[in-house]
Amino acid sequence: MSKAPLVIDHREIERRKDIYRRAFHYQPIDHIPIFIWLQGSTGPEHTLRWELESSENQLQANLAWIERSLRTVPDDYIPVVRITQGYLTIASMFGCQVHWSEDPNQPPGVLEHPLKRLEQARGLRRPGLEAGMMPENLRRMRLFAERLPEDVCLTGVDIGGPLNNLKDLLDTNLFYTSFYDDPALVHETLALLTDVQLECMQALIAAGGGLERFGSVDFDPVWHPREYISFSSDDVSATIGPKIFQEFSLPYNDRLYAPWGSGGLHNCGPHPCREMYLRHQNPVKYLSCSHTYSRKDYPALRSLFAGWGVIESMFDMNENAEAMLSGYREMMEALAPDTLAIPICILDNTWGDDEITALYHDMRKISEEYARSMRWPIQSE
């Protein structure tokens, strides 16, 4: 099977990787990387459902996004492929059905939570890799690895995190009362979910050809140095307190990080459990979040991550250029000179080529100012 006809300058991609490498190692750089992430329709009838339900459609969309990004983004962009059927992999393996709304651009969700009473969790059996979405996930991973040049970075499939996956299985009210009603059974269920998730992640990495091909073991589009490639998605932590996080989230995130070392935690925000982020056995290296829902936490995150962590803050609310630029300046002023932030600018097909390039150049001016203002703890040799 022939590779896709993408023209990629290998030396240039390696140079850009070195910028990210130095940023994550808190070494002096002339600008903070800016990630432009193109998404959305690549044709008049190309909806999100059109993309997610077909591997060929998804490959076609990714090729269009990569080609356009290479053409319009002057620097920092490392080609990345988005492989996903939606976030429901683990839930689907336990029998959850996928629900699509009438809007084909609305992401799919769980049709019905299968556990109506907590004691039903005692009957859960561990599914194999042949269950739910996993066979198609593995097929797509192999297909994309074979069809795309090696300079295109693979990611995982948005497989969630232990608490997120538990919430898909339990009725919402039951989920929040379960921590008090039967904590032992919750731990037992989280251990099972973590076992399944680790098996899935290991299988997906093998299907993609090994860790060297990956920038993240989950959905994060940013390329990361090998030692920071692990990931857990924990949006539930926005709605619980630190004590619940410490008992029911932290130990299972630790298990996800253990095979690969320190890495990322995703929580759109807010961050009531932020003080726990660095208490993992492998302290969280970077926080994947939404600018809109995390901006009030920036001052506290600055103190928490100073000289160590990276904030990957997404402009994910259809912001225009002016809003992204003002948001990035707000980010810099709240976090510098102690903590580094990489803005992730999510753009759809309403942006013209010239507008994409102009946004990068305008963001770059701020990123250079940001780099100059940083107090770099590690000096270059």
GROMACS .gro file of C-alpha atoms in nm:
model
  381
    1MET     CA    1   0.000   0.000   0.000
    2SER     CA    2   0.161   0.327  -0.112
    3LYS     CA    3   0.217   0.623   0.117
    4ALA     CA    4   0.005   0.936   0.083
    5PRO     CA    5   0.168   1.197  -0.147
    6LEU     CA    6   0.252   1.457   0.120
    7VAL     CA    7   0.558   1.674   0.070
    8ILE     CA    8   0.726   1.701   0.410
    9ASP     CA    9   1.072   1.838   0.484
   10HIS     CA   10   1.214   1.589   0.734
   11ARG     CA   11   1.492   1.822   0.851
   12GLU     CA   12   1.245   2.102   0.912
   13ILE     CA   13   1.018   1.875   1.116
   14GLU     CA   14   1.316   1.764   1.326
   15ARG     CA   15   1.409   2.129   1.384
   16ARG     CA   16   1.056   2.202   1.503
   17LYS     CA   17   1.061   1.900   1.733
   18ASP     CA   18   1.374   2.040   1.891
   19ILE     CA   19   1.186   2.362   1.973
   20TYR     CA   20   0.919   2.160   2.153
   21ARG     CA   21   1.189   1.951   2.321
   22ARG     CA   22   1.362   2.261   2.456
   23ALA     CA   23   1.031   2.412   2.566
   24PHE     CA   24   0.929   2.104   2.763
   25HIS     CA   25   1.276   2.089   2.919
   26TYR     CA   26   1.253   2.457   3.016
   27GLN     CA   27   1.557   2.552   2.813
   28PRO     CA   28   1.585   2.901   2.657
   29ILE     CA   29   1.413   2.941   2.320
   30ASP     CA   30   1.345   3.244   2.102
   31HIS     CA   31   0.968   3.186   2.097
   32ILE     CA   32   0.707   2.967   2.260
   33PRO     CA   33   0.562   2.714   2.012
   34ILE     CA   34   0.218   2.796   1.872
   35PHE     CA   35   0.001   2.508   1.759
   36ILE     CA   36  -0.251   2.573   1.483
   37TRP     CA   37  -0.497   2.282   1.470
   38LEU     CA   38  -0.720   2.270   1.164
   39GLN     CA   39  -1.046   2.079   1.203
   40GLY     CA   40  -1.393   2.068   1.056
   41SER     CA   41  -1.546   2.015   0.717
   42THR     CA   42  -1.320   1.953   0.420
   43GLY     CA   43  -1.612   1.950   0.175
   44PRO     CA   44  -1.971   2.073   0.146
   45GLU     CA   45  -2.123   1.752   0.285
   46HIS     CA   46  -1.837   1.651   0.513
   47THR     CA   47  -1.991   1.648   0.862
   48LEU     CA   48  -1.833   1.520   1.181
   49ARG     CA   49  -2.040   1.205   1.152
   50TRP     CA   50  -1.923   1.162   0.790
   51GLU     CA   51  -1.566   1.170   0.919
   52LEU     CA   52  -1.594   0.959   1.234
   53GLU     CA   53  -1.790   0.669   1.088
   54SER     CA   54  -1.553   0.599   0.796
   55SER     CA   55  -1.180   0.530   0.807
   56GLU     CA   56  -1.136   0.640   0.445
   57ASN     CA   57  -1.327   0.962   0.508
   58GLN     CA   58  -1.120   1.026   0.818
   59LEU     CA   59  -0.797   0.964   0.630
   60GLN     CA   60  -0.912   1.197   0.350
   61ALA     CA   61  -0.996   1.471   0.601
   62ASN     CA   62  -0.663   1.434   0.781
   63LEU     CA   63  -0.471   1.454   0.455
   64ALA     CA   64  -0.652   1.777   0.368
   65TRP     CA   65  -0.582   1.930   0.711
   66ILE     CA   66  -0.215   1.829   0.704
   67GLU     CA   67  -0.154   1.956   0.351
   68ARG     CA   68  -0.320   2.289   0.427
   69SER     CA   69  -0.136   2.327   0.757
   70LEU     CA   70   0.202   2.262   0.596
   71ARG     CA   71   0.116   2.525   0.336
   72THR     CA   72  -0.025   2.797   0.560
   73VAL     CA   73   0.147   2.766   0.900
   74PRO     CA   74   0.501   2.909   0.876
   75ASP     CA   75   0.655   2.738   1.181
   76ASP     CA   76   0.598   2.509   1.481
   77TYR     CA   77   0.344   2.285   1.305
   78ILE     CA   78   0.432   1.915   1.324
   79PRO     CA   79   0.199   1.702   1.110
   80VAL     CA   80  -0.041   1.511   1.330
   81VAL     CA   81  -0.323   1.273   1.244
   82ARG     CA   82  -0.652   1.254   1.435
   83ILE     CA   83  -0.768   0.892   1.469
   84THR     CA   84  -1.100   0.859   1.650
   85GLN     CA   85  -1.455   0.731   1.638
   86GLY     CA   86  -1.544   0.945   1.939
   87TYR     CA   87  -1.450   0.923   2.306
   88LEU     CA   88  -1.661   0.614   2.381
   89THR     CA   89  -1.413   0.331   2.326
   90ILE     CA   90  -1.409   0.190   2.680
   91ALA     CA   91  -1.783   0.240   2.730
   92SER     CA   92  -1.853   0.060   2.402
   93MET     CA   93  -1.643  -0.237   2.515
   94PHE     CA   94  -1.874  -0.273   2.815
   95GLY     CA   95  -2.182  -0.269   2.592
   96CYS     CA   96  -2.273   0.100   2.576
   97GLN     CA   97  -2.441   0.201   2.253
   98VAL     CA   98  -2.335   0.513   2.067
   99HIS     CA   99  -2.594   0.789   2.029
  100TRP     CA  100  -2.592   1.046   1.749
  101SER     CA  101  -2.813   1.350   1.778
  102GLU     CA  102  -2.999   1.499   1.482
  103ASP     CA  103  -2.705   1.737   1.434
  104PRO     CA  104  -2.438   1.543   1.236
  105ASN     CA  105  -2.171   1.785   1.364
  106GLN     CA  106  -2.249   1.709   1.728
  107PRO     CA  107  -2.006   1.451   1.874
  108PRO     CA  108  -2.162   1.116   1.966
  109GLY     CA  109  -2.240   1.025   2.326
  110VAL     CA  110  -2.363   0.733   2.536
  111LEU     CA  111  -2.718   0.631   2.445
  112GLU     CA  112  -2.790   0.499   2.794
  113HIS     CA  113  -2.584   0.438   3.107
  114PRO     CA  114  -2.589   0.059   3.152
  115LEU     CA  115  -2.558   0.052   3.533
  116LYS     CA  116  -2.870   0.174   3.713
  117ARG     CA  117  -2.763   0.042   4.054
  118LEU     CA  118  -2.411   0.044   4.188
  119GLU     CA  119  -2.419  -0.324   4.284
  120GLN     CA  120  -2.453  -0.410   3.913
  121ALA     CA  121  -2.086  -0.320   3.879
  122ARG     CA  122  -2.004  -0.649   4.056
  123GLY     CA  123  -2.121  -0.832   3.746
  124LEU     CA  124  -1.892  -0.654   3.502
  125ARG     CA  125  -1.665  -0.885   3.309
  126ARG     CA  126  -1.341  -0.775   3.152
  127PRO     CA  127  -1.390  -0.738   2.776
  128GLY     CA  128  -1.123  -0.831   2.523
  129LEU     CA  129  -0.980  -0.627   2.239
  130GLU     CA  130  -1.247  -0.771   2.011
  131ALA     CA  131  -1.519  -0.574   2.192
  132GLY     CA  132  -1.690  -0.248   2.101
  133MET     CA  133  -1.493   0.009   1.902
  134MET     CA  134  -1.153  -0.147   1.960
  135PRO     CA  135  -1.128  -0.366   1.648
  136GLU     CA  136  -1.200  -0.065   1.426
  137ASN     CA  137  -0.964   0.154   1.631
  138LEU     CA  138  -0.684  -0.095   1.577
  139ARG     CA  139  -0.764  -0.131   1.207
  140ARG     CA  140  -0.758   0.246   1.159
  141MET     CA  141  -0.433   0.281   1.351
  142ARG     CA  142  -0.264   0.021   1.128
  143LEU     CA  143  -0.416   0.178   0.816
  144PHE     CA  144  -0.302   0.531   0.900
  145ALA     CA  145   0.046   0.414   1.003
  146GLU     CA  146   0.083   0.236   0.670
  147ARG     CA  147  -0.065   0.508   0.449
  148LEU     CA  148   0.098   0.816   0.602
  149PRO     CA  149   0.466   0.917   0.586
  150GLU     CA  150   0.669   0.858   0.901
  151ASP     CA  151   0.701   1.234   0.958
  152VAL     CA  152   0.328   1.240   1.030
  153CYS     CA  153   0.282   1.197   1.404
  154LEU     CA  154   0.022   0.950   1.535
  155THR     CA  155  -0.188   1.001   1.847
  156GLY     CA  156  -0.406   0.772   2.049
  157VAL     CA  157  -0.783   0.757   2.005
  158ASP     CA  158  -0.928   0.974   2.286
  159ILE     CA  159  -0.972   0.678   2.516
  160GLY     CA  160  -1.066   0.882   2.823
  161GLY     CA  161  -0.949   0.820   3.177
  162PRO     CA  162  -1.065   0.587   3.455
  163LEU     CA  163  -1.306   0.833   3.620
  164ASN     CA  164  -1.437   0.957   3.286
  165ASN     CA  165  -1.505   0.600   3.178
  166LEU     CA  166  -1.675   0.515   3.507
  167LYS     CA  167  -1.907   0.812   3.454
  168ASP     CA  168  -2.011   0.668   3.116
  169LEU     CA  169  -2.118   0.342   3.283
  170LEU     CA  170  -2.310   0.490   3.577
  171ASP     CA  171  -2.618   0.709   3.587
  172THR     CA  172  -2.499   1.065   3.665
  173ASN     CA  173  -2.644   1.089   4.018
  174LEU     CA  174  -2.526   0.737   4.095
  175PHE     CA  175  -2.175   0.827   3.986
  176TYR     CA  176  -2.143   1.110   4.238
  177THR     CA  177  -2.303   0.921   4.529
  178SER     CA  178  -2.105   0.600   4.463
  179PHE     CA  179  -1.788   0.738   4.627
  180TYR     CA  180  -1.976   0.746   4.958
  181ASP     CA  181  -2.216   0.454   4.917
  182ASP     CA  182  -1.963   0.180   4.836
  183PRO     CA  183  -1.606   0.309   4.793
  184ALA     CA  184  -1.462  -0.043   4.784
  185LEU     CA  185  -1.678  -0.134   4.483
  186VAL     CA  186  -1.583   0.191   4.312
  187HIS     CA  187  -1.215   0.106   4.355
  188GLU     CA  188  -1.276  -0.244   4.222
  189THR     CA  189  -1.451  -0.103   3.913
  190LEU     CA  190  -1.187   0.165   3.852
  191ALA     CA  191  -0.915  -0.100   3.871
  192LEU     CA  192  -1.098  -0.303   3.606
  193LEU     CA  193  -1.145  -0.001   3.380
  194THR     CA  194  -0.778   0.091   3.417
  195ASP     CA  195  -0.671  -0.266   3.327
  196VAL     CA  196  -0.880  -0.249   3.010
  197GLN     CA  197  -0.757   0.099   2.920
  198LEU     CA  198  -0.391   0.003   2.958
  199GLU     CA  199  -0.439  -0.304   2.739
  200CYS     CA  200  -0.607  -0.088   2.473
  201MET     CA  201  -0.335   0.176   2.480
  202GLN     CA  202  -0.057  -0.081   2.452
  203ALA     CA  203  -0.236  -0.249   2.161
  204LEU     CA  204  -0.288   0.082   1.980
  205ILE     CA  205   0.079   0.176   2.018
  206ALA     CA  206   0.181  -0.163   1.876
  207ALA     CA  207  -0.063  -0.121   1.586
  208GLY     CA  208   0.092   0.219   1.509
  209GLY     CA  209   0.443   0.076   1.493
  210GLY     CA  210   0.573   0.167   1.838
  211LEU     CA  211   0.623   0.475   2.052
  212GLU     CA  212   0.865   0.647   1.814
  213ARG     CA  213   0.573   0.717   1.581
  214PHE     CA  214   0.360   0.880   1.851
  215GLY     CA  215   0.350   1.233   1.991
  216SER     CA  216   0.100   1.133   2.260
  217VAL     CA  217  -0.057   0.805   2.366
  218ASP     CA  218  -0.399   0.974   2.362
  219PHE     CA  219  -0.575   1.247   2.163
  220ASP     CA  220  -0.340   1.541   2.229
  221PRO     CA  221  -0.233   1.688   1.890
  222VAL     CA  222   0.093   1.842   2.017
  223TRP     CA  223   0.417   1.650   1.968
  224HIS     CA  224   0.586   1.567   2.300
  225PRO     CA  225   0.933   1.441   2.388
  226ARG     CA  226   0.937   1.067   2.452
  227GLU     CA  227   0.960   1.106   2.831
  228TYR     CA  228   0.637   1.311   2.841
  229ILE     CA  229   0.418   1.100   2.614
  230SER     CA  230   0.177   0.950   2.871
  231PHE     CA  231  -0.174   1.088   2.917
  232SER     CA  232  -0.496   1.069   3.116
  233SER     CA  233  -0.820   1.249   3.040
  234ASP     CA  234  -0.991   1.357   3.361
  235ASP     CA  235  -1.265   1.611   3.291
  236VAL     CA  236  -1.455   1.473   3.589
  237SER     CA  237  -1.196   1.640   3.814
  238ALA     CA  238  -1.361   1.974   3.733
  239THR     CA  239  -1.665   1.862   3.935
  240ILE     CA  240  -1.513   1.688   4.240
  241GLY     CA  241  -1.300   1.798   4.532
  242PRO     CA  242  -0.935   1.723   4.612
  243LYS     CA  243  -1.014   1.445   4.861
  244ILE     CA  244  -1.220   1.250   4.606
  245PHE     CA  245  -0.952   1.312   4.343
  246GLN     CA  246  -0.678   1.187   4.574
  247GLU     CA  247  -0.857   0.863   4.652
  248PHE     CA  248  -1.037   0.778   4.328
  249SER     CA  249  -0.849   0.949   4.047
  250LEU     CA  250  -0.483   0.990   4.136
  251PRO     CA  251  -0.394   0.620   4.191
  252TYR     CA  252  -0.552   0.513   3.862
  253ASN     CA  253  -0.395   0.798   3.667
  254ASP     CA  254  -0.067   0.680   3.822
  255ARG     CA  255  -0.119   0.339   3.665
  256LEU     CA  256  -0.174   0.500   3.324
  257TYR     CA  257   0.146   0.702   3.357
  258ALA     CA  258   0.360   0.416   3.490
  259PRO     CA  259   0.452   0.249   3.156
  260TRP     CA  260   0.570   0.574   2.994
  261GLY     CA  261   0.659   0.821   3.270
  262SER     CA  262   0.540   1.176   3.324
  263GLY     CA  263   0.296   1.323   3.075
  264GLY     CA  264  -0.031   1.504   3.033
  265LEU     CA  265  -0.358   1.542   3.217
  266HIS     CA  266  -0.664   1.673   3.033
  267ASN     CA  267  -0.929   1.870   3.216
  268CYS     CA  268  -1.102   2.151   3.028
  269GLY     CA  269  -1.141   2.332   3.359
  270PRO     CA  270  -1.194   2.463   3.614
  271HIS     CA  271  -0.929   2.302   3.837
  272PRO     CA  272  -1.043   2.256   4.198
  273CYS     CA  273  -0.804   1.958   4.231
  274ARG     CA  274  -0.501   2.134   4.082
  275GLU     CA  275  -0.286   2.092   4.393
  276MET     CA  276  -0.303   1.716   4.336
  277TYR     CA  277  -0.166   1.730   3.982
  278LEU     CA  278   0.196   1.718   4.097
  279ARG     CA  279   0.130   1.453   4.362
  280HIS     CA  280   0.121   1.171   4.111
  281GLN     CA  281   0.412   0.930   4.130
  282ASN     CA  282   0.503   1.070   3.789
  283PRO     CA  283   0.402   1.436   3.840
  284VAL     CA  284   0.188   1.582   3.564
  285LYS     CA  285   0.420   1.751   3.313
  286TYR     CA  286   0.155   1.929   3.112
  287LEU     CA  287  -0.207   2.028   3.153
  288SER     CA  288  -0.435   2.008   2.849
  289CYS     CA  289  -0.720   2.249   2.907
  290SER     CA  290  -0.960   2.504   2.762
  291HIS     CA  291  -0.864   2.871   2.785
  292THR     CA  292  -1.227   2.966   2.850
  293TYR     CA  293  -1.269   2.734   3.147
  294SER     CA  294  -0.915   2.762   3.289
  295ARG     CA  295  -0.830   3.131   3.265
  296LYS     CA  296  -0.933   3.203   3.624
  297ASP     CA  297  -0.696   2.930   3.741
  298TYR     CA  298  -0.388   3.065   3.559
  299PRO     CA  299  -0.241   3.250   3.861
  300ALA     CA  300  -0.263   2.936   4.078
  301LEU     CA  301  -0.133   2.716   3.794
  302ARG     CA  302   0.160   2.954   3.752
  303SER     CA  303   0.271   2.885   4.109
  304LEU     CA  304   0.201   2.513   4.083
  305PHE     CA  305   0.388   2.446   3.758
  306ALA     CA  306   0.666   2.707   3.793
  307GLY     CA  307   0.989   2.592   3.627
  308TRP     CA  308   0.842   2.250   3.547
  309GLY     CA  309   0.501   2.225   3.385
  310VAL     CA  310   0.350   2.333   3.056
  311ILE     CA  311  -0.005   2.459   3.008
  312GLU     CA  312  -0.153   2.352   2.672
  313SER     CA  313  -0.448   2.587   2.654
  314MET     CA  314  -0.699   2.543   2.374
  315PHE     CA  315  -0.895   2.815   2.201
  316ASP     CA  316  -1.183   2.576   2.141
  317MET     CA  317  -1.490   2.802   2.150
  318ASN     CA  318  -1.482   2.923   1.787
  319GLU     CA  319  -1.285   3.233   1.890
  320ASN     CA  320  -1.191   3.478   1.617
  321ALA     CA  321  -0.836   3.606   1.568
  322GLU     CA  322  -0.883   3.905   1.798
  323ALA     CA  323  -1.010   3.686   2.081
  324MET     CA  324  -0.723   3.439   2.042
  325LEU     CA  325  -0.463   3.715   2.043
  326SER     CA  326  -0.609   3.886   2.349
  327GLY     CA  327  -0.650   3.548   2.519
  328TYR     CA  328  -0.288   3.454   2.450
  329ARG     CA  329  -0.167   3.787   2.591
  330GLU     CA  330  -0.381   3.726   2.900
  331MET     CA  331  -0.224   3.381   2.928
  332MET     CA  332   0.129   3.520   2.903
  333GLU     CA  333   0.070   3.797   3.153
  334ALA     CA  334  -0.082   3.553   3.404
  335LEU     CA  335   0.182   3.279   3.372
  336ALA     CA  336   0.515   3.445   3.286
  337PRO     CA  337   0.792   3.452   3.394
  338ASP     CA  338   0.750   3.122   3.577
  339THR     CA  339   0.529   2.890   3.372
  340LEU     CA  340   0.523   2.817   3.002
  341ALA     CA  341   0.202   2.787   2.799
  342ILE     CA  342   0.152   2.656   2.446
  343PRO     CA  343  -0.163   2.796   2.283
  344ILE     CA  344  -0.364   2.555   2.069
  345CYS     CA  345  -0.564   2.751   1.812
  346ILE     CA  346  -0.848   2.538   1.675
  347LEU     CA  347  -0.962   2.666   1.335
  348ASP     CA  348  -1.239   2.544   1.106
  349ASN     CA  349  -1.290   2.575   0.731
  350THR     CA  350  -1.428   2.930   0.756
  351TRP     CA  351  -1.070   3.054   0.790
  352GLY     CA  352  -0.898   3.150   0.466
  353ASP     CA  353  -0.536   3.057   0.395
  354ASP     CA  354  -0.416   3.416   0.439
  355GLU     CA  355  -0.606   3.446   0.767
  356ILE     CA  356  -0.439   3.132   0.904
  357THR     CA  357  -0.093   3.261   0.814
  358ALA     CA  358  -0.169   3.607   0.955
  359LEU     CA  359  -0.291   3.455   1.283
  360TYR     CA  360   0.033   3.262   1.320
  361HIS     CA  361   0.248   3.572   1.258
  362ASP     CA  362   0.046   3.780   1.507
  363MET     CA  363   0.059   3.503   1.771
  364ARG     CA  364   0.431   3.466   1.705
  365LYS     CA  365   0.495   3.828   1.811
  366ILE     CA  366   0.340   3.752   2.149
  367SER     CA  367   0.524   3.420   2.177
  368GLU     CA  368   0.860   3.592   2.123
  369GLU     CA  369   0.774   3.844   2.394
  370TYR     CA  370   0.666   3.554   2.617
  371ALA     CA  371   0.999   3.375   2.563
  372ARG     CA  372   1.196   3.690   2.645
  373SER     CA  373   1.002   3.736   2.967
  374MET     CA  374   1.057   3.379   3.095
  375ARG     CA  375   1.285   3.305   3.388
  376TRP     CA  376   1.455   3.000   3.240
  377PRO     CA  377   1.581   2.771   3.520
  378ILE     CA  378   1.796   2.560   3.287
  379GLN     CA  379   2.060   2.732   3.075
  380SER     CA  380   2.160   2.595   2.737
  381GLU     CA  381   2.502   2.438   2.713
   0.00000   0.00000   0.00000
